[in-house]
PDB file of C-alpha atoms in Angstrom:
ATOM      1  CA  UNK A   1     -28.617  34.220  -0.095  1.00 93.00           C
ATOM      2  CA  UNK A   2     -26.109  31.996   1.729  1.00 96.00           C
ATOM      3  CA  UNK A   3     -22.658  32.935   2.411  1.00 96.00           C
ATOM      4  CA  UNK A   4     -19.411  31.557   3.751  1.00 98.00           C
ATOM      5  CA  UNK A   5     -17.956  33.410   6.071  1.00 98.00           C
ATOM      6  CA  UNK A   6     -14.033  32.422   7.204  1.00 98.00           C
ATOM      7  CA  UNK A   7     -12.218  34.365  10.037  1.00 98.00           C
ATOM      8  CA  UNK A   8      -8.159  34.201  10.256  1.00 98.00           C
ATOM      9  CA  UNK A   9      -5.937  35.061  12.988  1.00 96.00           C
ATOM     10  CA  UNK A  10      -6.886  37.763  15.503  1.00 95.00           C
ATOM     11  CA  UNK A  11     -10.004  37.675  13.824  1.00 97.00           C
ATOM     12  CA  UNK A  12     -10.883  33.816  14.181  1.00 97.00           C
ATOM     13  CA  UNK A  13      -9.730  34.404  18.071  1.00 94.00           C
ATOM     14  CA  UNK A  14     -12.600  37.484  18.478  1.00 93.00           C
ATOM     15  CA  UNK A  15     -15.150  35.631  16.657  1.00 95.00           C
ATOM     16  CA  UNK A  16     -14.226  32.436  18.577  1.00 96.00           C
ATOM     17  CA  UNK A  17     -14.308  29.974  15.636  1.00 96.00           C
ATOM     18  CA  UNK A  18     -12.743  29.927  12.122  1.00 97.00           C
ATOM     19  CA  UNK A  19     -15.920  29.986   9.905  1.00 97.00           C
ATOM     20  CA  UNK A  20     -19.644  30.069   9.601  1.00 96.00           C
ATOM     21  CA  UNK A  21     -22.356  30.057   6.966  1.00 97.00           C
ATOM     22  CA  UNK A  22     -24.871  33.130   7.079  1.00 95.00           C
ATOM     23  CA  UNK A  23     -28.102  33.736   5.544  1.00 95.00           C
ATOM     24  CA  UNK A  24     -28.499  37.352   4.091  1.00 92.00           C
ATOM     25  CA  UNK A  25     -30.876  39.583   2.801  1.00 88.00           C
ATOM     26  CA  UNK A  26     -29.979  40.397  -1.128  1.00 85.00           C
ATOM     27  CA  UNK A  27     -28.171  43.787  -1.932  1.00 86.00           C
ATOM     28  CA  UNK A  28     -26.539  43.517   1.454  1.00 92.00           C
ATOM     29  CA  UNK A  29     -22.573  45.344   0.495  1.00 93.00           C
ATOM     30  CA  UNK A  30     -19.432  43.926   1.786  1.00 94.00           C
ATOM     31  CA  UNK A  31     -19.320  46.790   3.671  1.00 94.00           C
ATOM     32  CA  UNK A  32     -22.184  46.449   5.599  1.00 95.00           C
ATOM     33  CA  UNK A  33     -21.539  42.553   5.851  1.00 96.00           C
ATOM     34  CA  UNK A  34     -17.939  43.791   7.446  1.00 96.00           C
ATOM     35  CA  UNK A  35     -19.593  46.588   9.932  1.00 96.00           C
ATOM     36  CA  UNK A  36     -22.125  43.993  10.979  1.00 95.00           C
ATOM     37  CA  UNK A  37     -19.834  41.086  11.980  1.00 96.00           C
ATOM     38  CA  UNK A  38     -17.329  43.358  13.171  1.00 96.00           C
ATOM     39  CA  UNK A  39     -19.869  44.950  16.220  1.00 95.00           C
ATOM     40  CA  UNK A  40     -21.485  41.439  16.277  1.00 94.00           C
ATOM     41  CA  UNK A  41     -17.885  40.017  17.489  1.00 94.00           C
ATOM     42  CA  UNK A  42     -16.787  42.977  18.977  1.00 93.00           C
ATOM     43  CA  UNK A  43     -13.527  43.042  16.138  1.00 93.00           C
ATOM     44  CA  UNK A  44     -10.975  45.037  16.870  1.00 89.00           C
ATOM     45  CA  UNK A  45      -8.970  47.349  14.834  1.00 91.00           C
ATOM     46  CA  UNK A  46     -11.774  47.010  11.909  1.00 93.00           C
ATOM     47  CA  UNK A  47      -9.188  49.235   9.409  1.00 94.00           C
ATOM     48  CA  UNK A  48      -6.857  46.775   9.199  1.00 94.00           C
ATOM     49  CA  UNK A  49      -8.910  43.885   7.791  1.00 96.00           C
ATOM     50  CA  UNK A  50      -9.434  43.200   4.593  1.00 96.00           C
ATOM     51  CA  UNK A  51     -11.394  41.314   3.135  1.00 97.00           C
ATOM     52  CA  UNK A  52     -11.377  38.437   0.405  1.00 97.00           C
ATOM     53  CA  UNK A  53     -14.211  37.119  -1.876  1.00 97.00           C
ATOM     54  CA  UNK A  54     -13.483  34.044  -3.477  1.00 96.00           C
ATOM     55  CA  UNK A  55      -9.667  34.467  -2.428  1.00 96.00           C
ATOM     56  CA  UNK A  56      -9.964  37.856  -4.680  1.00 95.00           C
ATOM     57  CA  UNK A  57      -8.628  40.835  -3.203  1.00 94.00           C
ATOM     58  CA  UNK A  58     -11.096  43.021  -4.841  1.00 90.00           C
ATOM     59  CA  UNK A  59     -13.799  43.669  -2.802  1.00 86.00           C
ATOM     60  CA  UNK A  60     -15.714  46.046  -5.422  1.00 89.00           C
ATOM     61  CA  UNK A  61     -18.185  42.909  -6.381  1.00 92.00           C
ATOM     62  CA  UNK A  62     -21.351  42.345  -5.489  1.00 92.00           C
ATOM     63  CA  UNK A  63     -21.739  39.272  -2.955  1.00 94.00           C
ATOM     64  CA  UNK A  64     -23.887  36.488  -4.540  1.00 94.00           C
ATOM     65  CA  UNK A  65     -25.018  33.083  -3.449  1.00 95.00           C
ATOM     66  CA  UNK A  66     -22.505  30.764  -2.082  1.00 96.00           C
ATOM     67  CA  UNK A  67     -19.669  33.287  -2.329  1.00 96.00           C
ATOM     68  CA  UNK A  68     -17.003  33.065   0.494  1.00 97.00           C
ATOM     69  CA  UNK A  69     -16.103  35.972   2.526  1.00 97.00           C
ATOM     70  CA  UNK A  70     -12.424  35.792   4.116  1.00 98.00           C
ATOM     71  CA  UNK A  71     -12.228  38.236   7.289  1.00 98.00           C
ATOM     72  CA  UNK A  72      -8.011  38.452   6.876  1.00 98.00           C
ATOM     73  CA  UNK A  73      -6.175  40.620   9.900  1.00 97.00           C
ATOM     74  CA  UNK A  74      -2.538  42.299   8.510  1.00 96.00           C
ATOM     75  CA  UNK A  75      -0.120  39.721   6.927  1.00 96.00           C
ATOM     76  CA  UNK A  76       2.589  38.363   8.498  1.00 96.00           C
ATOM     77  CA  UNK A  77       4.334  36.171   6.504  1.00 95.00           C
ATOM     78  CA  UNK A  78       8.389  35.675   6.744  1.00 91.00           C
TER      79      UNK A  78
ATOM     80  CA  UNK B   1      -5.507  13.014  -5.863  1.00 44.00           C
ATOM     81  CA  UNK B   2      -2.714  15.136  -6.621  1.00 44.00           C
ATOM     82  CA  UNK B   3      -3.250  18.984  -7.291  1.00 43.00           C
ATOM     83  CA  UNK B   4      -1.889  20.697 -10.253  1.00 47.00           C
ATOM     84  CA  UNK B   5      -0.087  23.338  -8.531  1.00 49.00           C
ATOM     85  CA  UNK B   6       3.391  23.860  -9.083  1.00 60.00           C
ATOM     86  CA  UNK B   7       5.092  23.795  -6.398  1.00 73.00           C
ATOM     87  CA  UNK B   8       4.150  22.975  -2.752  1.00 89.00           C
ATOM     88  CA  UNK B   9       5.310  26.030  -0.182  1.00 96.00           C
ATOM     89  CA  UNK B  10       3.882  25.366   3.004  1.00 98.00           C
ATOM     90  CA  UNK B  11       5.779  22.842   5.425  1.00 97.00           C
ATOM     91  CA  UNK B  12       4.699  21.911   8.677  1.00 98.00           C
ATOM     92  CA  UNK B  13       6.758  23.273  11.295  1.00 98.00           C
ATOM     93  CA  UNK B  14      10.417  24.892  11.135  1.00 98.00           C
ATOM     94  CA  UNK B  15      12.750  24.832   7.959  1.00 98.00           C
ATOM     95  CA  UNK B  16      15.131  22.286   8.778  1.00 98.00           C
ATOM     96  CA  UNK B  17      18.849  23.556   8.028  1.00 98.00           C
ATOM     97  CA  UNK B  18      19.790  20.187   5.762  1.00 98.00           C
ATOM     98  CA  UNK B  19      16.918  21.546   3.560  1.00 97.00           C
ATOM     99  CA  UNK B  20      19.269  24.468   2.149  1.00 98.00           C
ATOM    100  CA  UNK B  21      22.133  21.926   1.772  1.00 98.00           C
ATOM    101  CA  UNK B  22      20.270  19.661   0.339  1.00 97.00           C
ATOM    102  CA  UNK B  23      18.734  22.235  -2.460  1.00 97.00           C
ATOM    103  CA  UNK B  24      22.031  23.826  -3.287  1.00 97.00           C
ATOM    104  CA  UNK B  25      23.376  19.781  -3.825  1.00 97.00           C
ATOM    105  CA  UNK B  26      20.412  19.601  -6.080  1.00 96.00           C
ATOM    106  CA  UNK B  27      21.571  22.143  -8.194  1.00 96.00           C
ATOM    107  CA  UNK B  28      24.952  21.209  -8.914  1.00 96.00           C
ATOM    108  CA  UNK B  29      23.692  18.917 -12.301  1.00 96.00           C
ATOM    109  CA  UNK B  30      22.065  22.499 -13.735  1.00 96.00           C
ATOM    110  CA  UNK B  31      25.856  23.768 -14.891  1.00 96.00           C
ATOM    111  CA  UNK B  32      23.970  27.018 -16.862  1.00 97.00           C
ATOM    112  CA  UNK B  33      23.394  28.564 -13.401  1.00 98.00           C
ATOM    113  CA  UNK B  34      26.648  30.836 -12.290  1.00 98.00           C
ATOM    114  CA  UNK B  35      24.863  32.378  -9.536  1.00 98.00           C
ATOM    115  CA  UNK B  36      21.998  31.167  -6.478  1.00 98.00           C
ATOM    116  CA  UNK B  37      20.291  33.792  -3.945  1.00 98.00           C
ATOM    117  CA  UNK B  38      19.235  32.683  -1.205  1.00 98.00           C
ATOM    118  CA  UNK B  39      17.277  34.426   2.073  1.00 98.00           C
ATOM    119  CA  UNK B  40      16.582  32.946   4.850  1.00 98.00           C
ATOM    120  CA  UNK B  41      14.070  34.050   7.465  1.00 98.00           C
ATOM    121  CA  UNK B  42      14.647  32.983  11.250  1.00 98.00           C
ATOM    122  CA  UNK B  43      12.547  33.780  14.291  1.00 98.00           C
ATOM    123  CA  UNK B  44      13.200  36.140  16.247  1.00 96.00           C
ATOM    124  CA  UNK B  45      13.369  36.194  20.141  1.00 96.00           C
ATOM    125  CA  UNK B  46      12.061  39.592  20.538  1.00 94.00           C
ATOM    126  CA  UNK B  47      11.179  41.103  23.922  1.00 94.00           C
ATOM    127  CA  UNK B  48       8.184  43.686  24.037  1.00 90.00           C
ATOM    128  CA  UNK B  49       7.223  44.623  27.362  1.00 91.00           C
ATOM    129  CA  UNK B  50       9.225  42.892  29.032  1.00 94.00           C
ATOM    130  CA  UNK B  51       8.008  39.327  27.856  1.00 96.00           C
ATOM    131  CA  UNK B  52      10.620  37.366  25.219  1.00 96.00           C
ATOM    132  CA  UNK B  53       8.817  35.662  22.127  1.00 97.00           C
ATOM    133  CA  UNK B  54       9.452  31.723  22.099  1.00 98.00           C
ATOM    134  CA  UNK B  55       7.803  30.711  19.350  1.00 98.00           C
ATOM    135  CA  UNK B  56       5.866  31.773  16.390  1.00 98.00           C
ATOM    136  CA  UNK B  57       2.663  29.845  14.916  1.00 98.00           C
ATOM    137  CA  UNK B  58       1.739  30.525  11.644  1.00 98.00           C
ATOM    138  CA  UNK B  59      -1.234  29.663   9.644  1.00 98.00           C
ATOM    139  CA  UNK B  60      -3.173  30.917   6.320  1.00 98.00           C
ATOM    140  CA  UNK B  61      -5.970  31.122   4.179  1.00 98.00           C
ATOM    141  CA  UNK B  62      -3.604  28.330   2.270  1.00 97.00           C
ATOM    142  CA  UNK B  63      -6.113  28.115  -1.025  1.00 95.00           C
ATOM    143  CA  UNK B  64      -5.420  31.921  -1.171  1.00 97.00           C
ATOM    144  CA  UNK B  65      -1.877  31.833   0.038  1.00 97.00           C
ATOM    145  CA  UNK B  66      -0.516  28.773  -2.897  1.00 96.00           C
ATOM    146  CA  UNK B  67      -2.676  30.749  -5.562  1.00 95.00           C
ATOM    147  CA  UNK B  68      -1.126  33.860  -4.388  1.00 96.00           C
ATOM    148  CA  UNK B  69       2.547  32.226  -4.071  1.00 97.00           C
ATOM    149  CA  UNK B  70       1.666  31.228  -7.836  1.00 96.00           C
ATOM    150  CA  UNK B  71       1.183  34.430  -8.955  1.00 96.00           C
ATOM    151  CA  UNK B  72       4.020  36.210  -7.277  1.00 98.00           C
ATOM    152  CA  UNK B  73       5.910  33.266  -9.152  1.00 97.00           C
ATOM    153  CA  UNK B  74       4.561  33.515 -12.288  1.00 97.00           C
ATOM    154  CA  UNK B  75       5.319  37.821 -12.170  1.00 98.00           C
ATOM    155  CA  UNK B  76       9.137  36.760 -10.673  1.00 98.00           C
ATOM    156  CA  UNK B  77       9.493  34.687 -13.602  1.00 98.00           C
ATOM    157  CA  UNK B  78       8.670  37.507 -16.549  1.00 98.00           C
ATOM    158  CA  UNK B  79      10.374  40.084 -14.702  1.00 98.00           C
ATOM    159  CA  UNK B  80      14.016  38.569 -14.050  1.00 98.00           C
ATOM    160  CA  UNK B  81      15.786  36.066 -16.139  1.00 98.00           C
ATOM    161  CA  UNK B  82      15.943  33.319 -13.573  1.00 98.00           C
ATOM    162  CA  UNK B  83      16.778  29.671 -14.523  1.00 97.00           C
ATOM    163  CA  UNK B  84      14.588  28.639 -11.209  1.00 96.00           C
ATOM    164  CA  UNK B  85      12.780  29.407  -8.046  1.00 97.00           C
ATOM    165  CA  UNK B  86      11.764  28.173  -4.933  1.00 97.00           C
ATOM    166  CA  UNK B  87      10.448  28.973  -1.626  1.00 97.00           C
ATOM    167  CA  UNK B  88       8.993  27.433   1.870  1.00 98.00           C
ATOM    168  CA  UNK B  89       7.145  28.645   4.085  1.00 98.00           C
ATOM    169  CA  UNK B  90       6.584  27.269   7.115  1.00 98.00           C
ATOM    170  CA  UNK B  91       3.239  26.369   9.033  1.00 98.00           C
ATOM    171  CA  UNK B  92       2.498  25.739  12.901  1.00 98.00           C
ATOM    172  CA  UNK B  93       4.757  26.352  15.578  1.00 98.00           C
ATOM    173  CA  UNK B  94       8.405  27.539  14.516  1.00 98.00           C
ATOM    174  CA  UNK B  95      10.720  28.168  18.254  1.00 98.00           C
ATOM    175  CA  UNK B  96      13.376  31.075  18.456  1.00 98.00           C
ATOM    176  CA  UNK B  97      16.578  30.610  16.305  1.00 98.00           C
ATOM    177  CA  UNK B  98      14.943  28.142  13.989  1.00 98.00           C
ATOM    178  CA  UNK B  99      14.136  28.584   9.925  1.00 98.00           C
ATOM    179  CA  UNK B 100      10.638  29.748   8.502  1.00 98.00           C
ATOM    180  CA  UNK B 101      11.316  31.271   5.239  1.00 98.00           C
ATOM    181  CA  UNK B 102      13.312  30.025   2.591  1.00 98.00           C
ATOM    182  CA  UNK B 103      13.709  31.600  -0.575  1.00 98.00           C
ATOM    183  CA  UNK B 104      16.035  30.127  -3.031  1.00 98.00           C
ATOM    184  CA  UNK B 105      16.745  31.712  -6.685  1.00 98.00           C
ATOM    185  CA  UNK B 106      19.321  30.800  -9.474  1.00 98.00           C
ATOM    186  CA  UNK B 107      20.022  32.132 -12.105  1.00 98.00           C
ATOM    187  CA  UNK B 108      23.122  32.915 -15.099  1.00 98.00           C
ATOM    188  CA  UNK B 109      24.907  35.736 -13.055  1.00 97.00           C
ATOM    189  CA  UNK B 110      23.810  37.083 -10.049  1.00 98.00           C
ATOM    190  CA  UNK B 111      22.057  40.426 -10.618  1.00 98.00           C
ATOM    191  CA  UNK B 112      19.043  38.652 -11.677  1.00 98.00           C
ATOM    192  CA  UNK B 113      19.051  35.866  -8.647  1.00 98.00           C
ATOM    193  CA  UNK B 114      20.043  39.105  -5.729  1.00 98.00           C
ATOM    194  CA  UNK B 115      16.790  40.746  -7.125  1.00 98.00           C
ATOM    195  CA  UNK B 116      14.601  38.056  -8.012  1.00 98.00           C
ATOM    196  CA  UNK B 117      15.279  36.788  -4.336  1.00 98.00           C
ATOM    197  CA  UNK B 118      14.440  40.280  -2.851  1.00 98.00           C
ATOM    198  CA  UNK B 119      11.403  40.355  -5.327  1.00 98.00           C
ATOM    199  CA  UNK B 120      10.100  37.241  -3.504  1.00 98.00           C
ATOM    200  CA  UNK B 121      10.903  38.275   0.047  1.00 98.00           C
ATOM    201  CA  UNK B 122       9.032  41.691  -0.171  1.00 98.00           C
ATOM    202  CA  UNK B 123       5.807  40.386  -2.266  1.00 98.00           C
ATOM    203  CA  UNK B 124       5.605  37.390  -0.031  1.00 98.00           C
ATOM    204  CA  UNK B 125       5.095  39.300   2.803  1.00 96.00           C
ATOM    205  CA  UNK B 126       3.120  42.322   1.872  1.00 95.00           C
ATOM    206  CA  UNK B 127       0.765  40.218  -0.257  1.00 96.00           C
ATOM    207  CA  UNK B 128       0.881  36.815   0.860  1.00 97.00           C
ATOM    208  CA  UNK B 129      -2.709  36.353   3.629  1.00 98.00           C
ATOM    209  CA  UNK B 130      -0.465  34.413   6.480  1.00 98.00           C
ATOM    210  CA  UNK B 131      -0.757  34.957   9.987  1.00 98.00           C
ATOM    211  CA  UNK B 132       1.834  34.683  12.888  1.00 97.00           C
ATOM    212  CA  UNK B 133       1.090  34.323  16.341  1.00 97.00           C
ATOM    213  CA  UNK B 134       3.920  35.445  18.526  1.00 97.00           C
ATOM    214  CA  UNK B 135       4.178  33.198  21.840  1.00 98.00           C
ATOM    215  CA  UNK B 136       6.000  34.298  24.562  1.00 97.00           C
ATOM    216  CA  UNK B 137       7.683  32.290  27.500  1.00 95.00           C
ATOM    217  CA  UNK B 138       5.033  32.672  29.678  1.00 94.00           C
ATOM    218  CA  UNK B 139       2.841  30.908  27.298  1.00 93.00           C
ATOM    219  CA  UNK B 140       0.296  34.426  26.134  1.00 96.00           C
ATOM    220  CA  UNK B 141       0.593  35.581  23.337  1.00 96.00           C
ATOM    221  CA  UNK B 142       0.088  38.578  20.818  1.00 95.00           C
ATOM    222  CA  UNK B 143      -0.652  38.593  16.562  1.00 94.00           C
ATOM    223  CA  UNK B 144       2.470  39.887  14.299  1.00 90.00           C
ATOM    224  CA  UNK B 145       2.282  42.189  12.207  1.00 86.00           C
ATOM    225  CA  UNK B 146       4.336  43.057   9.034  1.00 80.00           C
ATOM    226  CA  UNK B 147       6.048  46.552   8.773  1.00 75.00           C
TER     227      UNK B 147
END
């Protein structure tokens, strides 16, 4: 399956650009997905990110084709 | 062309001042309102090690952010009894001294507009996905985070 991966912040910085489209294997978890890209990019502070799926919050979904995957460092809005 | 989203939050760069004037004038025809709230967030020119923050660049994951400022609008609404709302945030590079946040709520008497206005502040920020980028004078930077 394809997904759409989109990096914010600190995290766009590490990664070195602000999205990308990857091809996965099926029953891959968002938790593996996160592990993966975070020691591919060498992320730091992995705890504090959280992650979005289709601008949802809830990560307890299983990823699908075409989803997109936001890789969101701590908010600092105000 | 045009979005049907209720209000549009994001502006590009600082909160100019004549903006507040301007929305308080605004208000003036809406004679059931006895009391406004109104915060306003301004940068900062902290030092941390030694280095003094400039500047402040924000950006966001804006589809999430306006559906997000929608909600948090939507819960402000059923929770207070507000007459109306409004809030700015801005985007890009806001300097030292100059306006980012602007949070303006009216209402009948003021209990409602205080808390609706702290309501906004506190669930902009903790749930909100924008990011700040803290420049310092010597042009490096580091990422803010909210406490």
């Amino acid at each position: 399956m394809k997904v759409n991966l989109k990096y914010f912040g600190m995290i766009a910085e590490s990664v070195g650009k602000t999205e990308e489209v990857l091809e996965l294997g099926e029953n891959i978890s968002l938790e593996e997905l996160k592990a993966r890209q975070v020691q591919k990019h060498n992320i730091a502070d992995p705890e504090s990110i959280q992650l979005a799926v289709n601008q949802d919050l809830n990560t307890e979904v299983e990823l699908k084709d075409d989803d997109e995957v936001a890789f969101l460092p701590p908010f600092a809005g105000g | 062309m045009e979005k049907k989203k209720p209000k549009k939050v994001f502006v590009q760069g600082a909160i100019p001042p004549e903006k507040i004037a301007n929305s308080i004038a605004n208000h003036q025809s809406k004679t059931n309102i006895g009391a406004h709230s109104i915060f306003l967030g301004q940068i900062r020119a902290d030092t941390i090690d030694g280095k003094t923050v400039s500047a402040i660049d924000y950006s966001a994951y804006e589809e999430m952010a306006e559906n997000a400022f929608h909600e948090i609008r939507e819960a402000a609404f059923s929770k207070f009894d507000i007459t109306c709302a409004h809030i700015y945030h801005s985007l890009g590079k806001v300097k030292a001294g100059e306006l980012c946040f602007f949070v303006f709520t009216s209402s009948a008497h003021r209990k409602n507009a205080i808390e609706a206005c702290n309501y906004f502040v506190e669930e902009i920020k903790a749930k909100v996905p924008i990011f700040g980028k803290e420049i310092f004078k010597d042009e490096t930077h580091q990422w803010k985070v909210n406490n």
